[in-house]
mmCIF file of C-alpha atoms in Angstrom:
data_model
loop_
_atom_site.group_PDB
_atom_site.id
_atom_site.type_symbol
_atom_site.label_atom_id
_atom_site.label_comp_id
_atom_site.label_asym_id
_atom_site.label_seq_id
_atom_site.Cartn_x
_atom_site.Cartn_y
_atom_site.Cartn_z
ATOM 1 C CA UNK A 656 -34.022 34.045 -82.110
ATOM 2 C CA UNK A 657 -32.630 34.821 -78.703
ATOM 3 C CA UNK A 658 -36.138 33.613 -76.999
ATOM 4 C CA UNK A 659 -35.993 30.534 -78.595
ATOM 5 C CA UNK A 660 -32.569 30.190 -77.584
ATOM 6 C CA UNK A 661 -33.228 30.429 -73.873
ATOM 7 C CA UNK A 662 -36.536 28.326 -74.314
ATOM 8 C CA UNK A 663 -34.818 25.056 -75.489
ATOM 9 C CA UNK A 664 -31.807 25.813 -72.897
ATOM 10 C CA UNK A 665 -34.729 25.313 -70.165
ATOM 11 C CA UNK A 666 -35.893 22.235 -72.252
ATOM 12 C CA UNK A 667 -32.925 20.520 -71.911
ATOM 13 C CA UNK A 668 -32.509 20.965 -68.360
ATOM 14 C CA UNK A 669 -35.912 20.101 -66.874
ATOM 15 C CA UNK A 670 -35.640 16.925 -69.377
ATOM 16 C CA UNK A 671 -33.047 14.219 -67.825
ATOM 17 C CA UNK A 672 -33.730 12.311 -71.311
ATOM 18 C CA UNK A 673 -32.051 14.879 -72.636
ATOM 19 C CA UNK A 674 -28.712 14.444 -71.541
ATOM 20 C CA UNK A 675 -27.860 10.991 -71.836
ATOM 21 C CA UNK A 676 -24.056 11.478 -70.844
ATOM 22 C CA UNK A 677 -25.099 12.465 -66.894
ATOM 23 C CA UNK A 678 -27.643 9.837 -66.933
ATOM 24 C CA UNK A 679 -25.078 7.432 -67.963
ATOM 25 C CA UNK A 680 -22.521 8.475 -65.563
ATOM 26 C CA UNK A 681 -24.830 7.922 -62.843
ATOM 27 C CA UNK A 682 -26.129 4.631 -63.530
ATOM 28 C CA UNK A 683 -22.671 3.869 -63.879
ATOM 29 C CA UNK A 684 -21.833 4.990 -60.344
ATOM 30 C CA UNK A 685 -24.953 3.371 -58.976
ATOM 31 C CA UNK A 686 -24.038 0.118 -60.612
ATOM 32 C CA UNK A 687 -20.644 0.138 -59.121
ATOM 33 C CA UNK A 688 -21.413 1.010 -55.960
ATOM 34 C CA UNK A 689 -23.764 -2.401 -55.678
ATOM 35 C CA UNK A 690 -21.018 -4.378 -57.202
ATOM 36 C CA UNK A 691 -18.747 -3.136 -54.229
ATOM 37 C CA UNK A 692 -20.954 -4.054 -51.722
ATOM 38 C CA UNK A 693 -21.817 -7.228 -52.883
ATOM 39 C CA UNK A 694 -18.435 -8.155 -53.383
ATOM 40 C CA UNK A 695 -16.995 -6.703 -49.594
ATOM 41 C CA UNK A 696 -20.014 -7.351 -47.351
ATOM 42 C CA UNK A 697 -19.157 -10.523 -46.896
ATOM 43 C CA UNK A 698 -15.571 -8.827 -45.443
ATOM 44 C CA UNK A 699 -17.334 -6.584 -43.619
ATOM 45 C CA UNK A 700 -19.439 -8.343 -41.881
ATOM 46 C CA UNK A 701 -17.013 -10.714 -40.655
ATOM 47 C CA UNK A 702 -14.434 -7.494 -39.389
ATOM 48 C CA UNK A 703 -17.825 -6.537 -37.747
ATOM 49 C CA UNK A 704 -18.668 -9.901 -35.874
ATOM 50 C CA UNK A 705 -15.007 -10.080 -34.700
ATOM 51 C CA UNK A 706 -15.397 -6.923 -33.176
ATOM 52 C CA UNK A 707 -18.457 -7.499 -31.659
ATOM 53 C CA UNK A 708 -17.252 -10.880 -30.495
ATOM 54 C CA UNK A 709 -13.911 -9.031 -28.633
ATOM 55 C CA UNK A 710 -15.778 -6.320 -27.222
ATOM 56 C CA UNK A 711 -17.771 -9.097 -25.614
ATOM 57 C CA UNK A 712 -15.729 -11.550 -24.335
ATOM 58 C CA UNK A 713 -13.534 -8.265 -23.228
ATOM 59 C CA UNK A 714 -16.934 -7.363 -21.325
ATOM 60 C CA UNK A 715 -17.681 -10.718 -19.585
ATOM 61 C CA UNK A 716 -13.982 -11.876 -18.648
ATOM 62 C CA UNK A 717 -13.989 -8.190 -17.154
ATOM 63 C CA UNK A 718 -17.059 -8.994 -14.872
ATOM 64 C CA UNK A 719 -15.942 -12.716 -14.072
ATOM 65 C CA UNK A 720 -12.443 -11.099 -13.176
ATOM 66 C CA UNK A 721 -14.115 -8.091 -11.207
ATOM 67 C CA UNK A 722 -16.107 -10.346 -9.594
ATOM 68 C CA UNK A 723 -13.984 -13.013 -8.357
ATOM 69 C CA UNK A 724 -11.947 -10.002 -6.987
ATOM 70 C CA UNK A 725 -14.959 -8.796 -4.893
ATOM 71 C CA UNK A 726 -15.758 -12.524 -3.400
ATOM 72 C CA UNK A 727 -11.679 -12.638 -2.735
ATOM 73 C CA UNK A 728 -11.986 -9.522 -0.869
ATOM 74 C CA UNK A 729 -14.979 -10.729 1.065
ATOM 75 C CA UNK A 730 -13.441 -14.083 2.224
ATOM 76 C CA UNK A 731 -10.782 -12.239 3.478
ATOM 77 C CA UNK A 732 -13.416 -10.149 5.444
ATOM 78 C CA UNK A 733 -15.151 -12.967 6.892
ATOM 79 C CA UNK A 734 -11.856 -14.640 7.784
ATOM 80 C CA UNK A 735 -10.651 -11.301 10.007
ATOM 81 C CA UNK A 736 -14.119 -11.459 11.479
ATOM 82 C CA UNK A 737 -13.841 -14.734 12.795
ATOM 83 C CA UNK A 738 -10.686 -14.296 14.216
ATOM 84 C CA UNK A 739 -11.693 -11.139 15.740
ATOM 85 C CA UNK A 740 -12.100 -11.769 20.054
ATOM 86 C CA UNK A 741 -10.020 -14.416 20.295
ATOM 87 C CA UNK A 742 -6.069 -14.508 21.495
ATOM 88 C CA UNK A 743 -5.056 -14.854 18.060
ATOM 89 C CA UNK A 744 -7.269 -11.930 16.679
ATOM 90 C CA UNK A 745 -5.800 -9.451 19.154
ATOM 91 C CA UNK A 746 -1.979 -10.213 17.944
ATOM 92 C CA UNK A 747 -3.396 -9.338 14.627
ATOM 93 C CA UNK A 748 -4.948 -6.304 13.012
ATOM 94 C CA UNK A 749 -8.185 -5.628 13.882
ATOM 95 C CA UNK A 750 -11.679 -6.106 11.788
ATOM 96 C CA UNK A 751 -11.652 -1.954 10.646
ATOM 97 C CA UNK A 752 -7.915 -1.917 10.011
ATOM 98 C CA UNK A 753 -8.465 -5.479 7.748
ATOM 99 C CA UNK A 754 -11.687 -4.204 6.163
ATOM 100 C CA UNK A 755 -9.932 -0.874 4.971
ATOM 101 C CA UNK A 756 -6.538 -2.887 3.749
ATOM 102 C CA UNK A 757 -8.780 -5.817 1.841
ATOM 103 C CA UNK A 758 -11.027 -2.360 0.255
ATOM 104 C CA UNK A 759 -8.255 -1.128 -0.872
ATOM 105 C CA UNK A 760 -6.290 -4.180 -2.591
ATOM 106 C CA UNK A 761 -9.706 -4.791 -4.107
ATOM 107 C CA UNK A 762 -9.583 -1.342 -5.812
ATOM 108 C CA UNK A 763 -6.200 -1.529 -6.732
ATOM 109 C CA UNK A 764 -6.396 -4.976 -8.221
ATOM 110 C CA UNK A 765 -9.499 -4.255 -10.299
ATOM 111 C CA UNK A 766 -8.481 -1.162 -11.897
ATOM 112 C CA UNK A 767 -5.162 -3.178 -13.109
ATOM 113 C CA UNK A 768 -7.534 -6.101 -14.252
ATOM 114 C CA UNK A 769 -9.803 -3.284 -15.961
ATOM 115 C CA UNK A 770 -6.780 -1.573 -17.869
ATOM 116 C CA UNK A 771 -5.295 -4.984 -19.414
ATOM 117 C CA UNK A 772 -8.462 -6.600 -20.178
ATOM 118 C CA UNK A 773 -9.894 -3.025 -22.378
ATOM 119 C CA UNK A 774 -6.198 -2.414 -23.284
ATOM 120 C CA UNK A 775 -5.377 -5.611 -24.872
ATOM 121 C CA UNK A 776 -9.299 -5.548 -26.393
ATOM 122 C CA UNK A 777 -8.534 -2.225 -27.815
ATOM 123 C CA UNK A 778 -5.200 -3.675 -29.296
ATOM 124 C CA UNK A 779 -7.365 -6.426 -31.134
ATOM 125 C CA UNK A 780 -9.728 -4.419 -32.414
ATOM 126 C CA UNK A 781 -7.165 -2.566 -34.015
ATOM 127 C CA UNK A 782 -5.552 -5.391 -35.682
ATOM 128 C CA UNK A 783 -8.769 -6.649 -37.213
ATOM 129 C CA UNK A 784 -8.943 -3.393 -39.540
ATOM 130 C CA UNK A 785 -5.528 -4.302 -40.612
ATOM 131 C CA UNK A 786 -3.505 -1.704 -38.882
ATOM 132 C CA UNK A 787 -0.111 -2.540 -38.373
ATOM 133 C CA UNK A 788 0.370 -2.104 -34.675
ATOM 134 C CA UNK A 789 4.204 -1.844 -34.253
ATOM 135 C CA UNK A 790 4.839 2.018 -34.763
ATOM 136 C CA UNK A 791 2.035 2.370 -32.478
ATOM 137 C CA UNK A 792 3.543 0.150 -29.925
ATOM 138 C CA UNK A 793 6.894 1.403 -30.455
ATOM 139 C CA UNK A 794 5.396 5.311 -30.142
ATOM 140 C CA UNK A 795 4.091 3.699 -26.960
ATOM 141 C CA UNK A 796 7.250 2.551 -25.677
ATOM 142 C CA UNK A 797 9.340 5.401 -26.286
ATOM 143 C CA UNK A 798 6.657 7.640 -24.627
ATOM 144 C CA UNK A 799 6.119 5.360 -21.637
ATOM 145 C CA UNK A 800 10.293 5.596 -21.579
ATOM 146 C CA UNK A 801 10.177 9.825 -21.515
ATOM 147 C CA UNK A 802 7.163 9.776 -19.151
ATOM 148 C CA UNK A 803 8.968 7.376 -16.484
ATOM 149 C CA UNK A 804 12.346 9.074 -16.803
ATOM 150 C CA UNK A 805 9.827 12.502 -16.770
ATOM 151 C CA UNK A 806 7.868 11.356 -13.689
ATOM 152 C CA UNK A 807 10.288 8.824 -12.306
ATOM 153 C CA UNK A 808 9.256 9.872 -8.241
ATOM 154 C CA UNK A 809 5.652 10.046 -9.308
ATOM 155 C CA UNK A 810 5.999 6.679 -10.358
ATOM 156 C CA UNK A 811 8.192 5.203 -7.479
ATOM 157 C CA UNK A 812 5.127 6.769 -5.305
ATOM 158 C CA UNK A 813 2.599 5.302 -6.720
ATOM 159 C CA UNK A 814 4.579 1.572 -6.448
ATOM 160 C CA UNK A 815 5.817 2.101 -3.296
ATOM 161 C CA UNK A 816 2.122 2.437 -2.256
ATOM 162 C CA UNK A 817 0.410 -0.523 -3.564
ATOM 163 C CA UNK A 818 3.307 -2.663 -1.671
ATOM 164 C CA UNK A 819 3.029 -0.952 1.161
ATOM 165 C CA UNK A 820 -1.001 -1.550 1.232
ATOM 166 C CA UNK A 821 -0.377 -5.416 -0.466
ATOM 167 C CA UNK A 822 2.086 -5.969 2.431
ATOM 168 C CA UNK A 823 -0.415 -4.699 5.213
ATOM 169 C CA UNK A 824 3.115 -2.309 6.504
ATOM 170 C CA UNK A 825 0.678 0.311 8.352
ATOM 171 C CA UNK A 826 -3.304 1.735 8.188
ATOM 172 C CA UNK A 827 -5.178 4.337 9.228
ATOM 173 C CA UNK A 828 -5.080 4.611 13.219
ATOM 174 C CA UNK A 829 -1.675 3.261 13.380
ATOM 175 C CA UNK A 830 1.424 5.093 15.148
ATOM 176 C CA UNK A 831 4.696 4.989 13.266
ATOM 177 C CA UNK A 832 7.494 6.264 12.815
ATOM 178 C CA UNK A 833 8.616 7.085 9.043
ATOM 179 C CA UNK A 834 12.395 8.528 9.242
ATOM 180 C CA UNK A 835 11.257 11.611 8.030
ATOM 181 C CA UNK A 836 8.270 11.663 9.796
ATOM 182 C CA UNK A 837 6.506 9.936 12.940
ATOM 183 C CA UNK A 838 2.815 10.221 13.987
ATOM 184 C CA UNK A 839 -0.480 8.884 13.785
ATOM 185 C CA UNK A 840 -1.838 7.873 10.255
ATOM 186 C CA UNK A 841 -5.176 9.704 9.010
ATOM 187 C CA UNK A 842 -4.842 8.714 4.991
ATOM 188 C CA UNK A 843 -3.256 6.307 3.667
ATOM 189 C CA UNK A 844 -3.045 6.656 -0.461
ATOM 190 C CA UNK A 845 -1.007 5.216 -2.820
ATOM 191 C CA UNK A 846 1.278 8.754 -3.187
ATOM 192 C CA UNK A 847 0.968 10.437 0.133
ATOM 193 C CA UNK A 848 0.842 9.086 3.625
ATOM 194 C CA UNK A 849 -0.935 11.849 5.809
ATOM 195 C CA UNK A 850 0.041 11.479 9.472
ATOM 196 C CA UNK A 851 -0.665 13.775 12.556
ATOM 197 C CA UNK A 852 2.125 14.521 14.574
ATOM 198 C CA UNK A 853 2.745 14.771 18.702
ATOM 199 C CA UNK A 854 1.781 18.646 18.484
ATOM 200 C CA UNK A 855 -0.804 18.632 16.188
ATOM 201 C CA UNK A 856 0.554 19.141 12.956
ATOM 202 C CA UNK A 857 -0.032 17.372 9.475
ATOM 203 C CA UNK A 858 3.294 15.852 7.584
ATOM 204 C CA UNK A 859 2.702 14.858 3.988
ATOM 205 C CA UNK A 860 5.347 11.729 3.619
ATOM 206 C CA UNK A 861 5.623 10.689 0.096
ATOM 207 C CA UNK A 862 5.595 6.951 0.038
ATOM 208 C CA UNK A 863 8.796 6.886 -2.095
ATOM 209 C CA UNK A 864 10.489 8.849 0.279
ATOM 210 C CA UNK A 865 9.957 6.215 2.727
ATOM 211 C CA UNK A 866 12.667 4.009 3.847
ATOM 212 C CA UNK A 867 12.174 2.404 6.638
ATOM 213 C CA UNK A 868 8.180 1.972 9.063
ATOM 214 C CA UNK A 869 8.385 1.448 12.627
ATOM 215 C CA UNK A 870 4.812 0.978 13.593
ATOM 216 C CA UNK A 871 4.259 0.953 16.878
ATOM 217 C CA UNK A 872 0.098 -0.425 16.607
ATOM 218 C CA UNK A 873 0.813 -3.754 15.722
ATOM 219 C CA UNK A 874 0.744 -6.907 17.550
ATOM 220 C CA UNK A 875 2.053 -5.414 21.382
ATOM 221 C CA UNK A 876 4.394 -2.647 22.949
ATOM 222 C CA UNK A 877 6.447 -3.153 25.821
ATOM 223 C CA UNK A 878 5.513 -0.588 29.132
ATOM 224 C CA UNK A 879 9.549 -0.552 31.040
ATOM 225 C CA UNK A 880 9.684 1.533 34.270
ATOM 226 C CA UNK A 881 13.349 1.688 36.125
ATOM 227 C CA UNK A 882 12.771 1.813 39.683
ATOM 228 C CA UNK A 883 15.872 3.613 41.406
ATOM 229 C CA UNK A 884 16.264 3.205 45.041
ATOM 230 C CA UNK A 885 19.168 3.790 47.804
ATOM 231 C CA UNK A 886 21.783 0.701 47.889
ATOM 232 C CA UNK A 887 20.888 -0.174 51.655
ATOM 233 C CA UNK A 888 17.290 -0.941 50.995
ATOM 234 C CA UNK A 889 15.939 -4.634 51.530
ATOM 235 C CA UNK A 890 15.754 -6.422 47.750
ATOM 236 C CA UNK A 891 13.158 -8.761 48.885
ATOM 237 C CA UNK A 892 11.262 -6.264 50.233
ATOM 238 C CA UNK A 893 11.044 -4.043 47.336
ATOM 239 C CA UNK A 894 10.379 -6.842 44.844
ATOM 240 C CA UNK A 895 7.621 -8.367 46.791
ATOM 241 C CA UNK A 896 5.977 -4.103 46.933
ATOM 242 C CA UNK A 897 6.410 -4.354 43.182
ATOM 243 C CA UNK A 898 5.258 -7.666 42.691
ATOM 244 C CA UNK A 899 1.719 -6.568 44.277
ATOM 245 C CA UNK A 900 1.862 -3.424 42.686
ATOM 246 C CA UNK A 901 1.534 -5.722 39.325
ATOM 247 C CA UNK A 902 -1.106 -7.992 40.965
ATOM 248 C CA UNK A 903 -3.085 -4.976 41.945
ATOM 249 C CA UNK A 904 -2.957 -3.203 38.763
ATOM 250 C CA UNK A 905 -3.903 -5.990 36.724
ATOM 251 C CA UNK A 906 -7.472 -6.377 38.339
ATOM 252 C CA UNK A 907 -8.225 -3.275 38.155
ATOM 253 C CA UNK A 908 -10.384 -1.604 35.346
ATOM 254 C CA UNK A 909 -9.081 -0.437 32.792
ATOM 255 C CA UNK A 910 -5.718 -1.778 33.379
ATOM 256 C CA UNK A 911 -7.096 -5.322 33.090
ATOM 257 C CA UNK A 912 -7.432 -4.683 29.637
ATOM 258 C CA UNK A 913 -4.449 -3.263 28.423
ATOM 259 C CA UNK A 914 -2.233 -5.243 30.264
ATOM 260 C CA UNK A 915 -1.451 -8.541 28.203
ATOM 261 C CA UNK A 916 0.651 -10.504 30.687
ATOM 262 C CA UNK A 917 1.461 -9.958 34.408
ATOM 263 C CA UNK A 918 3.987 -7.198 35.586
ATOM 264 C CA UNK A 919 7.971 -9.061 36.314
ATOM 265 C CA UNK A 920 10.204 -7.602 38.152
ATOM 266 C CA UNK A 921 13.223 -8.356 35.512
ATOM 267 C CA UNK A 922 15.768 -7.779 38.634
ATOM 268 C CA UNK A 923 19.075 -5.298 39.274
ATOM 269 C CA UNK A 924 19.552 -3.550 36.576
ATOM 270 C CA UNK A 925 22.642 -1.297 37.658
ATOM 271 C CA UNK A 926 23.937 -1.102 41.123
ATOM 272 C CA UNK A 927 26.125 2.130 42.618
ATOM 273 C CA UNK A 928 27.551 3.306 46.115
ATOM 274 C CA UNK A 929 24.139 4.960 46.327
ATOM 275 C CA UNK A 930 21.775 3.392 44.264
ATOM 276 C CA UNK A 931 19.919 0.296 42.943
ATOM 277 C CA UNK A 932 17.807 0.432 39.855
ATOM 278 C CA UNK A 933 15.136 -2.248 39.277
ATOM 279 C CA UNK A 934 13.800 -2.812 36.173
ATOM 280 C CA UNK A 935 9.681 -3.662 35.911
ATOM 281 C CA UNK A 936 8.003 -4.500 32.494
ATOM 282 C CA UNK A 937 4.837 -5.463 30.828
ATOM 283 C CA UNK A 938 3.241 -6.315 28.095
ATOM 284 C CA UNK A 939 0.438 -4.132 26.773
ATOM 285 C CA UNK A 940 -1.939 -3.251 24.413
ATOM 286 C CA UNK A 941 -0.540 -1.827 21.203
ATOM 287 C CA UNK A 942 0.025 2.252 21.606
ATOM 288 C CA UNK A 943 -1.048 2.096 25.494
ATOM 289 C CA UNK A 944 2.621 1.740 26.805
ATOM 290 C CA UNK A 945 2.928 5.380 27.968
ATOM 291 C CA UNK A 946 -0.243 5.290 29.539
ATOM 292 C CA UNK A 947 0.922 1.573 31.073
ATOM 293 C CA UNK A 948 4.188 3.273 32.305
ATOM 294 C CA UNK A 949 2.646 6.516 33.620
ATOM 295 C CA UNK A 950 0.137 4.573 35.857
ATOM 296 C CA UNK A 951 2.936 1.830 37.446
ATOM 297 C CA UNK A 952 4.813 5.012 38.270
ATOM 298 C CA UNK A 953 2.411 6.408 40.338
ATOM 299 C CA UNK A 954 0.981 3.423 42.039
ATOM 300 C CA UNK A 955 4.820 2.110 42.676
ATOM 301 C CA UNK A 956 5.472 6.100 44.187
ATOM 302 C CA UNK A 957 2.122 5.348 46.685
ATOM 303 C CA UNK A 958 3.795 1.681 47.660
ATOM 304 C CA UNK A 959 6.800 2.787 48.471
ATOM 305 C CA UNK A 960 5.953 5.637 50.619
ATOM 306 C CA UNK A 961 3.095 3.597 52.396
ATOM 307 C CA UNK A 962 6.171 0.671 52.719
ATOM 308 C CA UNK A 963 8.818 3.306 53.940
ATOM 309 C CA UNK A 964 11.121 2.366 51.095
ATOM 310 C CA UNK A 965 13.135 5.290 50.665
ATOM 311 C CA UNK A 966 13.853 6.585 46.666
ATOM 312 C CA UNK A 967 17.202 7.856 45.830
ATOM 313 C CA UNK A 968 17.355 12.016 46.783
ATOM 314 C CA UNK A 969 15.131 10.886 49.799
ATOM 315 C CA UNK A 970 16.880 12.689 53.167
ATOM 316 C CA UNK A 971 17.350 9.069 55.891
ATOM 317 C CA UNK A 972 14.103 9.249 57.894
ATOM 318 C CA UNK A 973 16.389 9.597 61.407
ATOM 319 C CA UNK A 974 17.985 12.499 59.906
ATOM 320 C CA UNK A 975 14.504 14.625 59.450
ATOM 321 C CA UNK A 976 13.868 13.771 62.943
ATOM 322 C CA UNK A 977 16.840 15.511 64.298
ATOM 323 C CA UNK A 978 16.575 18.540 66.083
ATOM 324 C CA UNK A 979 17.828 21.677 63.554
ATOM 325 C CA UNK A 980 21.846 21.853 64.623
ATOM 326 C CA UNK A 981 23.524 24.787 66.046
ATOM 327 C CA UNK A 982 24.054 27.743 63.041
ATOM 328 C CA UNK A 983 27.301 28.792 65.340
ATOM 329 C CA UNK A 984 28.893 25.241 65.661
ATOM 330 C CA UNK A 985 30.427 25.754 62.597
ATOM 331 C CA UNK A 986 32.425 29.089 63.803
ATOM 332 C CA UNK A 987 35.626 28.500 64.067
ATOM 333 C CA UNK A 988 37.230 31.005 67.120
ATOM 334 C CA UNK A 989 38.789 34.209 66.369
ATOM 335 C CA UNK A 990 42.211 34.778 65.571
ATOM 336 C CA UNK A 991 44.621 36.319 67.992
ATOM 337 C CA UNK A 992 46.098 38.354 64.839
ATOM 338 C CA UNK A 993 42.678 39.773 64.604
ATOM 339 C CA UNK A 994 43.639 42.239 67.363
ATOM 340 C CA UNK A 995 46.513 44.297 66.601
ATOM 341 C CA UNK A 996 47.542 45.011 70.141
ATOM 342 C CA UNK A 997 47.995 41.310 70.695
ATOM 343 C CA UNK A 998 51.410 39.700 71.103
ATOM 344 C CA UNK A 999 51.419 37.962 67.955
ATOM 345 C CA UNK A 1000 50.543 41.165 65.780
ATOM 346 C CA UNK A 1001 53.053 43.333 67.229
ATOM 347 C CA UNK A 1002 55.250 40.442 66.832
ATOM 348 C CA UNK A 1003 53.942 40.127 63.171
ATOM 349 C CA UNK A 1004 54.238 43.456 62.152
ATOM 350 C CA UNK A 1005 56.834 44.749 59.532
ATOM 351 C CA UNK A 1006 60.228 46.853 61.265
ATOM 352 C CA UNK A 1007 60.150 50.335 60.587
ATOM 353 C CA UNK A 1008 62.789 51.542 58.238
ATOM 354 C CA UNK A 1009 65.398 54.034 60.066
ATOM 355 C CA UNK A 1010 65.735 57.352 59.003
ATOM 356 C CA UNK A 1011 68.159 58.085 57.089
ATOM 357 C CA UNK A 1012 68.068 62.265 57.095
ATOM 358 C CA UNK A 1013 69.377 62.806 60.101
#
């Protein structure tokens, strides 16, 4: 009885016929599971298509807008080239300086295009699955609230930097002086400004920490020397050495080229009981105004000497021809009270006290 028992328990397994409820159930499931499709594939294939058909105009206007960027940034290069060796060219930044600047704007500018264009995509795709997008915008919000109040400097860096590139303020190369910091610019990003300082050194300026540029690259610098000579000198004289101190200077090499106008003699200045400044500028090259200064120093120093114009502190050129005066003339004689046997000391001298003891 018992064998039997386990033989038509392995009957009725390895026979599907057998159990008609399972079979059932199945065909059942299968049956409904057709019905579903054919009833929603026509749903799904249209969420597909409209997902397919953002993700590709997403793609193309990103390209056209990428790419409009790029010829934007190249007109702008072939504009600064043109300019570049002629009068107007040198008041403006140079080919490198605009090159770097239009890079930059270009990079800046696409990855802002790039972020809207797959952002607002992303958004859309979303709402075709019928997800309600407010929480999710309002999560957004409140988290883009904490992060600003979180990172507040972080941000004010980063926008501070894409002005100061947008509004051309400094580059790379350029001197300037930050408030907090002066040098010469070696990276420009948009959170950190490095620049080099007189001695060597590296400052890290934060650009939101920057309040006020002085950049002394751009367009020209100004080269002043004060001349200071003795009040009794001939003005004529020492404007016309000046004058072709300027003339000389400005034929010369290199000084040819980083002078921008002709050295004037601006006039008196100050005038003392001993002294007479002059004042003597120039117009220069952009960061060569030191140099400028240093050199009209020197060659004024060389004119005056060869012109006999004497510089304040200067001994009068009769006086270092005099013979070396007498080191006694300034002895006065010696006192009769010097002596004490003379007239006057005796005469000088206290009265002895009587005595009294006797």
């Amino acid at each position: 009885m018992e064998v039997s028992a386990v033989i038509l328990s392995v009957r009725s397994v390895s026979d599907p016929s057998s159990d008609p409820t399972t079979f059932k159930d199945a065909q059942e499931q299968a049956t409904n599971a057709a019905s579903w499709v054919e009833q929603n594939w026509s749903t799904w294939l249209g969420i597909g298509l409209r997902i397919l058909l953002i993700v590709v105009i997403a793609a193309v206007l990103r390209v056209a807008i990428r790419r409009a960027i790029t010829k934007l940034i190249e007109r702008m290069n072939r504009t600064a080239q043109a300019v570049d060796g002629t009068a107007l060219g040198g008041l403006l930044v140079n080919v490198e300086r605009r090159r770097q600047r239009s890079h930059a704007i270009g990079s800046v500018l696409r990855s802002v295009a790039s972020f809207v264009i797959l952002g607002t995509a992303a958004l859309m795709i979303l709402g075709t699955f019928q997800i309600n997008l407010a929480p999710l915008l309002a999560s957004a919000g409140v988290a883009g609230v904490a992060i600003g109040f979180g990172a507040r400097n972080l941000v004010t860096d980063f926008l501070s930097g894409v002005f100061m590139i947008l509004e051309d303020q400094y580059g790379v190369g350029d001197s300037i002086d930050a408030g907090v910091a002066s040098g010469e610019v070696i990276e420009v990003g948009l959170r950190v400004t490095k620049l080099r300082g007189a001695d060597g050194e590296i400052w890290y300026v934060r650009n939101g920490e920057v309040k006020r540029i002085g950049n002394l690259s751009q367009g020209w610098a100004t080269a002043s020397v004060d001349v200071t000579v003795r009040s009794d000198e001939d003005l004529v004289k020492v404007k016309e050495t000046l004058t072709e101190v300027g003339v000389a200077m400005s034929k010369d090499e290199p000084w040819n080229e980083m002078l921008w106008g002709p050295v004037e003699v601006l006039g008196l200045d100050s005038v003392l009981l001993d002294s007479m400044v002059v004042g003597v500028s120039a117009k220069t090259m952009p960061g060569k105004a030191l140099t400028v200064q240093r050199e009209l120093r020197w060659r004024i120093k060389l004119a005056f000497d060869e012109a006999g114009i004497r510089i304040v502190g200067r001994l009068p050129l009769q006086a270092a021809e005099e013979a070396a005066a007498d080191p006694t003339a300034g002895i006065s004689a010696p006192s009769a009270y010097a002596s004490t046997t003379s007239p006057q000391s005796l005469a000088a001298s206290p009265i002895t006290p009587p005595n009294l003891s006797k």
